[in-house]
PDB file of C-alpha atoms in Angstrom:
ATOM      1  CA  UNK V  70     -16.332 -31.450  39.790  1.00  0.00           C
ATOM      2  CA  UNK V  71     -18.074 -32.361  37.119  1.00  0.00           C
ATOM      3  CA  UNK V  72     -20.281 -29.125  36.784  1.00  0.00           C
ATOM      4  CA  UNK V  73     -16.711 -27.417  36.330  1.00  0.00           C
ATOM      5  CA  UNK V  74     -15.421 -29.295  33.784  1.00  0.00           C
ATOM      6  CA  UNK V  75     -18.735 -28.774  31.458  1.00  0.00           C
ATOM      7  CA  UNK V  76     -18.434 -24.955  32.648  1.00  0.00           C
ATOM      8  CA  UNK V  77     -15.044 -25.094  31.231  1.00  0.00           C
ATOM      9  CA  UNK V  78     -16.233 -27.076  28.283  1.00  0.00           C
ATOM     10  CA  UNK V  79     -18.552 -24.544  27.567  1.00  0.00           C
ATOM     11  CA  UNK V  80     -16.188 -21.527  28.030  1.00  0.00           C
ATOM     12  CA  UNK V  81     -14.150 -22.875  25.673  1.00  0.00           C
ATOM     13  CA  UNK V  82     -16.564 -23.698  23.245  1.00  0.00           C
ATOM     14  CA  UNK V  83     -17.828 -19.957  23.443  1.00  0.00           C
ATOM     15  CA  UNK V  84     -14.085 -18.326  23.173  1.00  0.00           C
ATOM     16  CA  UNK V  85     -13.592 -20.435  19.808  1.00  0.00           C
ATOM     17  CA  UNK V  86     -16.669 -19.683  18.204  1.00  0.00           C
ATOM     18  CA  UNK V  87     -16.686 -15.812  18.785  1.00  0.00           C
ATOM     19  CA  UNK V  88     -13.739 -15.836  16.866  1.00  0.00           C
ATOM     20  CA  UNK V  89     -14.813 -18.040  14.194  1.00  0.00           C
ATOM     21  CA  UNK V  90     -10.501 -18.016  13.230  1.00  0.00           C
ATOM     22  CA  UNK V  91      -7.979 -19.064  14.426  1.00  0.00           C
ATOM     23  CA  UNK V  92      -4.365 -17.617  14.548  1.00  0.00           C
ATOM     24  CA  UNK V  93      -0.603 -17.292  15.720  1.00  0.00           C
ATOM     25  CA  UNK V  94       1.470 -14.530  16.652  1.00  0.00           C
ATOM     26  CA  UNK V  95       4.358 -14.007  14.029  1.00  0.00           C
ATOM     27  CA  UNK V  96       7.679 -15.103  15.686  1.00  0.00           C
ATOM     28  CA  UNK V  97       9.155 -12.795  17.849  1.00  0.00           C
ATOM     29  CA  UNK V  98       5.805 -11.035  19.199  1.00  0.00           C
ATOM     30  CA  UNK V  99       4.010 -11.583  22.092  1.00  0.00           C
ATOM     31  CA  UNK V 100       0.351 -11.913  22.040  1.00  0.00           C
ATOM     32  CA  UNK V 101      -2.448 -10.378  23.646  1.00  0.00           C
ATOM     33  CA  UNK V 102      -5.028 -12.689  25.540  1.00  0.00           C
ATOM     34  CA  UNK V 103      -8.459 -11.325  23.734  1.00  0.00           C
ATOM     35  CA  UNK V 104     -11.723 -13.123  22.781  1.00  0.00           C
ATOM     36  CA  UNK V 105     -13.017 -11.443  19.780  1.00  0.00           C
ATOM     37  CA  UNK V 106     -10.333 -11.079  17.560  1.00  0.00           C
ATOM     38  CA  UNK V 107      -6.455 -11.693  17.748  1.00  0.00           C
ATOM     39  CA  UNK V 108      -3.314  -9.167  18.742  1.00  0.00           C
ATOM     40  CA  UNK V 109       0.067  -9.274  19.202  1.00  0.00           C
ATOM     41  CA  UNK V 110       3.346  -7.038  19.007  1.00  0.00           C
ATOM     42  CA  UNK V 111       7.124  -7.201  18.779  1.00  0.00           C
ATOM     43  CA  UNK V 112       9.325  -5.598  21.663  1.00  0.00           C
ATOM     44  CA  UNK V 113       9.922  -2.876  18.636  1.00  0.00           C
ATOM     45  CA  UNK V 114       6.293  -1.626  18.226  1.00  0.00           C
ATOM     46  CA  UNK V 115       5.531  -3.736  15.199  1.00  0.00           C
ATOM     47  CA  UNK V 116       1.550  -4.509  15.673  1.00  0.00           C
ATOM     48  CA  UNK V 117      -0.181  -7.465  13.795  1.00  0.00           C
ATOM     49  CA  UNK V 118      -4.204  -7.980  14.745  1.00  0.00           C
ATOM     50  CA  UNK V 119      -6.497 -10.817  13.248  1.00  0.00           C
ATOM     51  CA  UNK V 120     -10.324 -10.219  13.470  1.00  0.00           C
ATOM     52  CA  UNK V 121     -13.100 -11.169  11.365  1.00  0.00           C
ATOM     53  CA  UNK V 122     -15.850  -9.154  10.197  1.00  0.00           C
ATOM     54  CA  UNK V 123     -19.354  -9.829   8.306  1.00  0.00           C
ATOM     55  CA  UNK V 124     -18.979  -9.958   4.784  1.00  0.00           C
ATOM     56  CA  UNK V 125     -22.104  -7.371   4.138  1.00  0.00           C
ATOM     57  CA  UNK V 126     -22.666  -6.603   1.343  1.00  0.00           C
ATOM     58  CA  UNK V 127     -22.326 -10.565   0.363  1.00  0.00           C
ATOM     59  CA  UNK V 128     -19.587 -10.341  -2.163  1.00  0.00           C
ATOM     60  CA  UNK V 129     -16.532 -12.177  -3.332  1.00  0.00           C
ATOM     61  CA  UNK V 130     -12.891 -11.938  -3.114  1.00  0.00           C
ATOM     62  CA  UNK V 131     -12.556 -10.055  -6.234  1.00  0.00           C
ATOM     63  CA  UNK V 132     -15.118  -7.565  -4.573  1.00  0.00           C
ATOM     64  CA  UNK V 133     -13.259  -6.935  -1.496  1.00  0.00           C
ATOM     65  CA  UNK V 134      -9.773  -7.018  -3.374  1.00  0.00           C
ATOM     66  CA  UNK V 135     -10.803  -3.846  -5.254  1.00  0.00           C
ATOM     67  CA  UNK V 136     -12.835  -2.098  -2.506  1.00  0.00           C
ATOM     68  CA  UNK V 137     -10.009  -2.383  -0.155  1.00  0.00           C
ATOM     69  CA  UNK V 138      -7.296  -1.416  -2.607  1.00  0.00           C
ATOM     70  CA  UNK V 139      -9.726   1.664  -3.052  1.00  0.00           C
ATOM     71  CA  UNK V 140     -10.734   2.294   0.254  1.00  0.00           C
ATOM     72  CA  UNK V 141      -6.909   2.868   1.115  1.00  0.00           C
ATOM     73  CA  UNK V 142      -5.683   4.491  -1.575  1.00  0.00           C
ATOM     74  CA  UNK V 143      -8.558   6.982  -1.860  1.00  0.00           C
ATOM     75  CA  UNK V 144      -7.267   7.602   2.097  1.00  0.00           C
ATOM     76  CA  UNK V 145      -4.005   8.610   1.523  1.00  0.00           C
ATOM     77  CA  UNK V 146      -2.175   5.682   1.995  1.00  0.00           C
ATOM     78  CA  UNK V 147       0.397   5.321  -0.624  1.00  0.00           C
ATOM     79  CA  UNK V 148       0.322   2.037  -2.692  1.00  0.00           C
ATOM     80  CA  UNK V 149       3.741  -0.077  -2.563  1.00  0.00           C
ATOM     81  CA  UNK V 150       2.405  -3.545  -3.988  1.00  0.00           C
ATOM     82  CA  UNK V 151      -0.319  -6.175  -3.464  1.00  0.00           C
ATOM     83  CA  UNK V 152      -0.506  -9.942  -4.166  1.00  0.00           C
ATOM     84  CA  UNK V 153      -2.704 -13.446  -3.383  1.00  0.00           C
ATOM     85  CA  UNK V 154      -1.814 -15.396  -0.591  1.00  0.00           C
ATOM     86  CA  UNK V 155      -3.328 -18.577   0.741  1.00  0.00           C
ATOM     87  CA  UNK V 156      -3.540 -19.545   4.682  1.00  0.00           C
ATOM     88  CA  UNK V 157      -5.135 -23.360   4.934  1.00  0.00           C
ATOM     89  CA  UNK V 158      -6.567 -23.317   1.498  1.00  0.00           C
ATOM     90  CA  UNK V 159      -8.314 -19.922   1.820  1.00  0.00           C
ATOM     91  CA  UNK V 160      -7.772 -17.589  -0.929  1.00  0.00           C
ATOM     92  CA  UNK V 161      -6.743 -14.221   0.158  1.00  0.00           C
ATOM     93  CA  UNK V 162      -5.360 -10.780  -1.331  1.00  0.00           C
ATOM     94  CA  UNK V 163      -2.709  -8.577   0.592  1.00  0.00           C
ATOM     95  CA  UNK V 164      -1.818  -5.006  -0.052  1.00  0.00           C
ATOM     96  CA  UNK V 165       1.086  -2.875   1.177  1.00  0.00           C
ATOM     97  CA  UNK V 166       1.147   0.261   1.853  1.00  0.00           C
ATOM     98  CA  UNK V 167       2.782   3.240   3.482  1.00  0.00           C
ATOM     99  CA  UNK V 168       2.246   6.449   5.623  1.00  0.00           C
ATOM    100  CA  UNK V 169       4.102   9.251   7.123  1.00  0.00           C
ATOM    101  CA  UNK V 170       3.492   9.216  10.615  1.00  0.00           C
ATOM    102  CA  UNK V 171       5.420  12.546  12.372  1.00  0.00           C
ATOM    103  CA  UNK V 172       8.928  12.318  11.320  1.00  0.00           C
ATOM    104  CA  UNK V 173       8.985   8.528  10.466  1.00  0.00           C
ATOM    105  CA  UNK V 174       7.247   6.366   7.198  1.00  0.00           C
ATOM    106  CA  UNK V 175       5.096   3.300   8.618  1.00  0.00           C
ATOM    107  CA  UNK V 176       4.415   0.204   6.659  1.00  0.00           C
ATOM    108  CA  UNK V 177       1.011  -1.016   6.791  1.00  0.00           C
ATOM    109  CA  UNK V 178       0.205  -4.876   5.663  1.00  0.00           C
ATOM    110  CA  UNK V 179      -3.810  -5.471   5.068  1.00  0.00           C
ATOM    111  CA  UNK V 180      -4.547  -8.693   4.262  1.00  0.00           C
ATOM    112  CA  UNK V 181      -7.990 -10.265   3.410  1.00  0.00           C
ATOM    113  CA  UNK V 182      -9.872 -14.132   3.400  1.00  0.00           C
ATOM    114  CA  UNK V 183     -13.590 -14.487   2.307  1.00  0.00           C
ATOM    115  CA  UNK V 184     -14.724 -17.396   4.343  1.00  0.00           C
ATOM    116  CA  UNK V 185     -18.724 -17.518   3.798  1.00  0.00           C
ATOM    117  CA  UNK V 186     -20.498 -14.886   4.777  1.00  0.00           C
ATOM    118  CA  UNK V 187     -17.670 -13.591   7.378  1.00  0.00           C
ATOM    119  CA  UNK V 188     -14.398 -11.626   5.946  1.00  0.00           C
ATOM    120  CA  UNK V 189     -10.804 -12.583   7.892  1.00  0.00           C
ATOM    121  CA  UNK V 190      -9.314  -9.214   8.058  1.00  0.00           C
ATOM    122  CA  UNK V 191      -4.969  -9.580   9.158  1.00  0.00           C
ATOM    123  CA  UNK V 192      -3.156  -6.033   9.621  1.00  0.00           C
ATOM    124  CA  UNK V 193       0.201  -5.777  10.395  1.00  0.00           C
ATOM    125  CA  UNK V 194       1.902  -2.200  11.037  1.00  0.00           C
ATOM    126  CA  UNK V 195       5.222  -1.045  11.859  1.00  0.00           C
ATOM    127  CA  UNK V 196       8.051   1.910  11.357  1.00  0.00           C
ATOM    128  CA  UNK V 197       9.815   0.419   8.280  1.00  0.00           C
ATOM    129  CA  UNK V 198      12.878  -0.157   9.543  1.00  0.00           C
ATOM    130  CA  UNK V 199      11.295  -2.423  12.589  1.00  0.00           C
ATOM    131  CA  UNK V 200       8.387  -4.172   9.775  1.00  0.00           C
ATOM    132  CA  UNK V 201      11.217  -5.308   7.681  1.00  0.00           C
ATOM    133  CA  UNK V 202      12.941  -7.365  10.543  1.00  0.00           C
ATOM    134  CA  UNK V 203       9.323  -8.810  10.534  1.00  0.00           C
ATOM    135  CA  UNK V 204       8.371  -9.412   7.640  1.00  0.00           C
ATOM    136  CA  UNK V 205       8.499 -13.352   7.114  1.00  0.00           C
ATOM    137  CA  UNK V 206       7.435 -14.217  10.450  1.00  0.00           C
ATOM    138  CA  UNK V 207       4.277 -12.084   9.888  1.00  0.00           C
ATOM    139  CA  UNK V 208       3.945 -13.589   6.286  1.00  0.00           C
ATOM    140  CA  UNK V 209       4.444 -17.104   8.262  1.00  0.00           C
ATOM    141  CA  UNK V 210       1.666 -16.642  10.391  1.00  0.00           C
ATOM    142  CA  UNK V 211      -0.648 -15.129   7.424  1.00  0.00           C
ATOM    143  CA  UNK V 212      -0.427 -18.502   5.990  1.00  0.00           C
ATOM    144  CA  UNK V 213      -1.572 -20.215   8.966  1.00  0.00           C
ATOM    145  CA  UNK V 214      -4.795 -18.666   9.900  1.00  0.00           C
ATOM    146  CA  UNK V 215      -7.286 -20.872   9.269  1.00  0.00           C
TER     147      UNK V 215
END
C-alpha cells in the first residue's frame, strides 16, 4: 500500500515538473489530459494550447516581444494589435493576428512569459466569429498561468 502511494507521489511529482506551468482551460472549453504542455477547445473549434519552451538564445522579454512580432508578420500573418499582460506577476506580451484560412478569416492570439531560462508560450485560435464569443474567458485564463 504504501509502495503505491510513493509511486503515485512520484507520478505526480514527474507530471508537474515536465510542465514546469501550470494552467486552466478558458471557460467553456474542455481540456485535453496531456503531460507536456496544456490543450483545450470549445464545442465551436476555438483551440487554446499552453506549453513552455527553452528560452535559447537567453534573452529577455523585450527580445522575444520583437522576434515574435517579426517572426509572424514576416509569415504572413496580418497584424491586428498587441499589448502586456501579466498572469501571477509574470510579465508577458500578446499579439493578435489574423489569417485567411479557405473561405473563412481566423484569429490567432500568441501570447508570451519569460520565466528564467524557459519561455511560457499561450496560443489561442479560432474562426472570428467563434474567438470573439471567447475572448475573455481565454484572456481569464492568460492571467492565471502561473
Amino acid at each position: 500500500m504504501q509502495s503505491k502511494q510513493l509511486s503515485l507521489v512520484f507520478l505526480l511529482a514527474l507530471t508537474t515538473s515536465c510542465k514546469g506551468f501550470e494552467a486552466e482551460a478558458p471557460e467553456g472549453f474542455a481540456s485535453f489530459d496531456e503531460i507536456r504542455q496544456f490543450r483545450a477547445v470549445s464545442a465551436d473549434g476555438v483551440t487554446y494550447r499552453v506549453r513552455m519552451e527553452k528560452n535559447d538564445p537567453e534573452a529577455d522579454l523585450a527580445f522575444w516581444r520583437e522576434a515574435l512580432k517579426n517572426r509572424m508578420t514576416n509569415a504572413g500573418y496580418a497584424f491586428v494589435r498587441d499589448g502586456e499582460i501579466e498572469a501571477s506577476g509574470l510579465p508577458g506580451y500578446m499579439v493578435e493576428l489574423a489569417a485567411p484560412v479557405g473561405q473563412a478569416d481566423y484569429t490567432y492570439l500568441v501570447t508570451i512569459f519569460v520565466k528564467n531560462k524557459r519561455i511560457i508560450i499561450a496560443e489561442a485560435a479560432g474562426e472570428v466569429t467563434h474567438f470573439v464569443t471567447h475572448e475573455a474567458a481565454i484572456n481569464k485564463a492568460l492571467t492565471q498561468i502561473h
